[in-house]
Each structure stands twice: as structure tokens, then as C-alpha cells.
mmCIF file of C-alpha atoms in Angstrom:
data_model
loop_
_atom_site.group_PDB
_atom_site.id
_atom_site.type_symbol
_atom_site.label_atom_id
_atom_site.label_comp_id
_atom_site.label_asym_id
_atom_site.label_seq_id
_atom_site.Cartn_x
_atom_site.Cartn_y
_atom_site.Cartn_z
ATOM 1 C CA UNK A 10 194.141 42.541 65.561
ATOM 2 C CA UNK A 11 194.577 39.109 65.872
ATOM 3 C CA UNK A 12 191.341 37.156 64.840
ATOM 4 C CA UNK A 13 190.767 33.073 65.820
ATOM 5 C CA UNK A 14 189.015 30.467 63.883
ATOM 6 C CA UNK A 15 187.318 28.384 64.827
ATOM 7 C CA UNK A 16 188.632 24.414 65.433
ATOM 8 C CA UNK A 17 188.186 21.879 62.490
ATOM 9 C CA UNK A 18 188.983 18.502 61.599
ATOM 10 C CA UNK A 19 190.430 17.475 58.451
ATOM 11 C CA UNK A 20 190.054 14.007 57.199
ATOM 12 C CA UNK A 21 193.578 14.104 55.553
ATOM 13 C CA UNK A 22 197.550 14.211 57.020
ATOM 14 C CA UNK A 23 199.826 17.212 57.953
ATOM 15 C CA UNK A 24 201.408 16.314 55.051
ATOM 16 C CA UNK A 25 199.360 16.330 52.455
ATOM 17 C CA UNK A 26 197.805 19.729 53.933
ATOM 18 C CA UNK A 27 201.072 21.116 53.628
ATOM 19 C CA UNK A 28 201.232 19.477 49.867
ATOM 20 C CA UNK A 29 198.080 21.437 49.296
ATOM 21 C CA UNK A 30 199.091 24.598 50.867
ATOM 22 C CA UNK A 31 202.159 25.189 49.584
ATOM 23 C CA UNK A 32 201.545 26.181 46.272
ATOM 24 C CA UNK A 33 199.402 29.175 44.929
ATOM 25 C CA UNK A 34 196.931 27.423 43.158
ATOM 26 C CA UNK A 35 196.218 25.059 46.728
ATOM 27 C CA UNK A 36 193.985 28.280 47.768
ATOM 28 C CA UNK A 37 192.122 28.472 44.693
ATOM 29 C CA UNK A 38 189.729 26.470 45.944
ATOM 30 C CA UNK A 39 189.169 27.509 49.552
ATOM 31 C CA UNK A 40 188.229 30.458 48.163
ATOM 32 C CA UNK A 41 184.367 31.843 49.867
ATOM 33 C CA UNK A 42 181.794 31.661 46.821
ATOM 34 C CA UNK A 43 181.916 35.362 45.955
ATOM 35 C CA UNK A 44 185.311 35.026 44.923
ATOM 36 C CA UNK A 45 185.109 37.356 41.499
ATOM 37 C CA UNK A 46 189.151 36.942 40.570
ATOM 38 C CA UNK A 47 192.165 35.098 41.861
ATOM 39 C CA UNK A 48 195.278 35.121 39.795
ATOM 40 C CA UNK A 49 198.258 32.820 40.385
ATOM 41 C CA UNK A 50 201.490 35.266 40.931
ATOM 42 C CA UNK A 51 205.395 34.567 42.281
ATOM 43 C CA UNK A 52 205.552 32.181 45.472
ATOM 44 C CA UNK A 53 201.708 34.183 46.002
ATOM 45 C CA UNK A 54 198.364 34.500 44.142
ATOM 46 C CA UNK A 55 196.150 37.735 44.303
ATOM 47 C CA UNK A 56 191.868 37.668 44.382
ATOM 48 C CA UNK A 57 189.315 39.863 44.790
ATOM 49 C CA UNK A 58 186.249 39.168 46.501
ATOM 50 C CA UNK A 59 182.956 40.987 45.856
ATOM 51 C CA UNK A 60 182.488 43.759 48.276
ATOM 52 C CA UNK A 61 186.218 43.716 48.965
ATOM 53 C CA UNK A 62 189.292 45.246 47.621
ATOM 54 C CA UNK A 63 191.925 43.348 46.066
ATOM 55 C CA UNK A 64 194.242 41.346 48.323
ATOM 56 C CA UNK A 65 197.924 39.831 46.756
ATOM 57 C CA UNK A 66 199.600 37.390 49.607
ATOM 58 C CA UNK A 67 202.867 35.408 49.279
ATOM 59 C CA UNK A 68 204.186 32.323 51.015
ATOM 60 C CA UNK A 69 206.012 32.851 54.165
ATOM 61 C CA UNK A 70 206.905 30.912 55.648
ATOM 62 C CA UNK A 71 205.870 27.048 55.151
ATOM 63 C CA UNK A 72 206.699 23.581 58.017
ATOM 64 C CA UNK A 73 205.352 20.583 59.242
ATOM 65 C CA UNK A 74 202.367 22.625 61.536
ATOM 66 C CA UNK A 75 201.739 25.038 59.589
ATOM 67 C CA UNK A 76 201.691 27.758 56.863
ATOM 68 C CA UNK A 77 201.924 31.289 57.246
ATOM 69 C CA UNK A 78 200.748 34.102 54.215
ATOM 70 C CA UNK A 79 201.900 37.247 54.253
ATOM 71 C CA UNK A 80 200.132 40.459 52.510
ATOM 72 C CA UNK A 81 201.862 41.468 49.497
ATOM 73 C CA UNK A 82 201.486 45.066 49.523
ATOM 74 C CA UNK A 83 203.828 47.031 52.198
ATOM 75 C CA UNK A 84 201.154 49.519 52.543
ATOM 76 C CA UNK A 85 199.443 46.400 54.958
ATOM 77 C CA UNK A 86 200.658 44.813 57.087
ATOM 78 C CA UNK A 87 199.188 41.153 57.928
ATOM 79 C CA UNK A 88 199.280 37.240 57.750
ATOM 80 C CA UNK A 89 197.154 34.499 57.462
ATOM 81 C CA UNK A 90 198.489 31.181 60.040
ATOM 82 C CA UNK A 91 197.240 27.654 58.785
ATOM 83 C CA UNK A 92 198.251 25.832 62.186
ATOM 84 C CA UNK A 93 198.277 22.309 61.872
ATOM 85 C CA UNK A 94 197.930 19.490 64.689
ATOM 86 C CA UNK A 95 197.506 15.692 63.592
ATOM 87 C CA UNK A 96 194.937 13.707 65.969
ATOM 88 C CA UNK A 97 196.004 10.263 64.251
ATOM 89 C CA UNK A 98 197.773 9.861 60.567
ATOM 90 C CA UNK A 99 194.386 10.496 57.817
ATOM 91 C CA UNK A 100 193.241 13.138 60.484
ATOM 92 C CA UNK A 101 194.539 17.058 61.263
ATOM 93 C CA UNK A 102 193.012 19.012 63.616
ATOM 94 C CA UNK A 103 193.255 23.154 61.546
ATOM 95 C CA UNK A 104 193.089 26.059 62.772
ATOM 96 C CA UNK A 105 193.567 29.424 61.101
ATOM 97 C CA UNK A 106 195.186 32.685 62.716
ATOM 98 C CA UNK A 107 195.073 36.574 61.601
ATOM 99 C CA UNK A 108 197.598 38.632 62.844
ATOM 100 C CA UNK A 109 197.123 42.329 61.420
ATOM 101 C CA UNK A 110 198.467 45.554 62.219
ATOM 102 C CA UNK A 111 195.574 48.309 61.741
ATOM 103 C CA UNK A 112 194.926 51.483 62.219
ATOM 104 C CA UNK A 113 191.185 51.753 64.778
ATOM 105 C CA UNK A 114 189.687 52.999 61.495
ATOM 106 C CA UNK A 115 190.562 50.306 59.085
ATOM 107 C CA UNK A 116 190.356 47.890 61.578
ATOM 108 C CA UNK A 117 186.740 49.533 61.948
ATOM 109 C CA UNK A 118 185.876 48.925 58.356
ATOM 110 C CA UNK A 119 187.923 45.151 58.236
ATOM 111 C CA UNK A 120 186.777 43.262 60.732
ATOM 112 C CA UNK A 121 183.788 41.822 60.092
ATOM 113 C CA UNK A 122 183.951 40.611 56.714
ATOM 114 C CA UNK A 123 188.248 39.326 57.475
ATOM 115 C CA UNK A 124 186.168 37.684 59.706
ATOM 116 C CA UNK A 125 183.509 36.507 57.431
ATOM 117 C CA UNK A 126 186.636 35.668 55.347
ATOM 118 C CA UNK A 127 188.305 33.588 57.963
ATOM 119 C CA UNK A 128 185.005 31.538 58.476
ATOM 120 C CA UNK A 129 183.916 31.113 54.843
ATOM 121 C CA UNK A 130 188.081 29.741 54.631
ATOM 122 C CA UNK A 131 187.691 27.285 57.612
ATOM 123 C CA UNK A 132 184.102 26.061 55.923
ATOM 124 C CA UNK A 133 185.943 25.319 52.568
ATOM 125 C CA UNK A 134 188.667 24.424 54.414
ATOM 126 C CA UNK A 135 186.809 21.347 56.629
ATOM 127 C CA UNK A 136 185.238 20.120 53.322
ATOM 128 C CA UNK A 137 188.219 19.225 51.203
#
């Protein structure tokens, strides 16, 4: 299952965004309003949203053009990638890409909440 967030322009350089997203603490302010808990863990974080199970993510890969978060759970195989392309030295185009390997039943249950989550993250990234 693949989901794509909309492309947005952020008034920060790619280096500023990568610096912010390279630490687990940088994700707290990007979470949706429905955030119920947020806990920083080794190289990642665990959070829960209203009406959804707890999710643990680790920062898997960081380059100048992308940040990849992966599931910390071996039972769920997915990643969330933030792709960044410079527009100019003070603006960056950002798009979130979700890729998950789910069975059809799980896909049916999680597709809409995940799309809402990606949209909320995108909205909050746009505000920074």
C-alpha cells in the first residue's frame, strides 16, 4: 500500500528541515491535534493518536534530500519518507510518502486513518 501526501513549500532550507527531523524530539510539534501521548526512545519515538493503536517509529535514514522513518515493530512493515527538494536557499518542497506491506484486511482498516495522519503531518510541516 502506497500513500502520497500533497507537495508543499516550506519556508526553510533543506538543511534546516533535515536538522529538525534528524532527532526524535523534532517530530512532537508535527503531530496532529489528536495526539494523546508522545515518548522519545532510542533513535525514534512512540506515539498514540485518539482512536488509533500506539505506533513506534525509528529514524532509519537521513540524507540531504530525505528522511525515512520505519516501524519499530517487526509485525508491521512500513516506512514514512519525507522527500525534500530545494526551491531556493530559503524554501524547500516537501512531500510525505508512505509505503506499507499489509494484508488486504489490515489495509482496509488503516488506509483512511493513515491518509488523515499524513494530511495532518503535511499541514503541520507547512506551518513551520
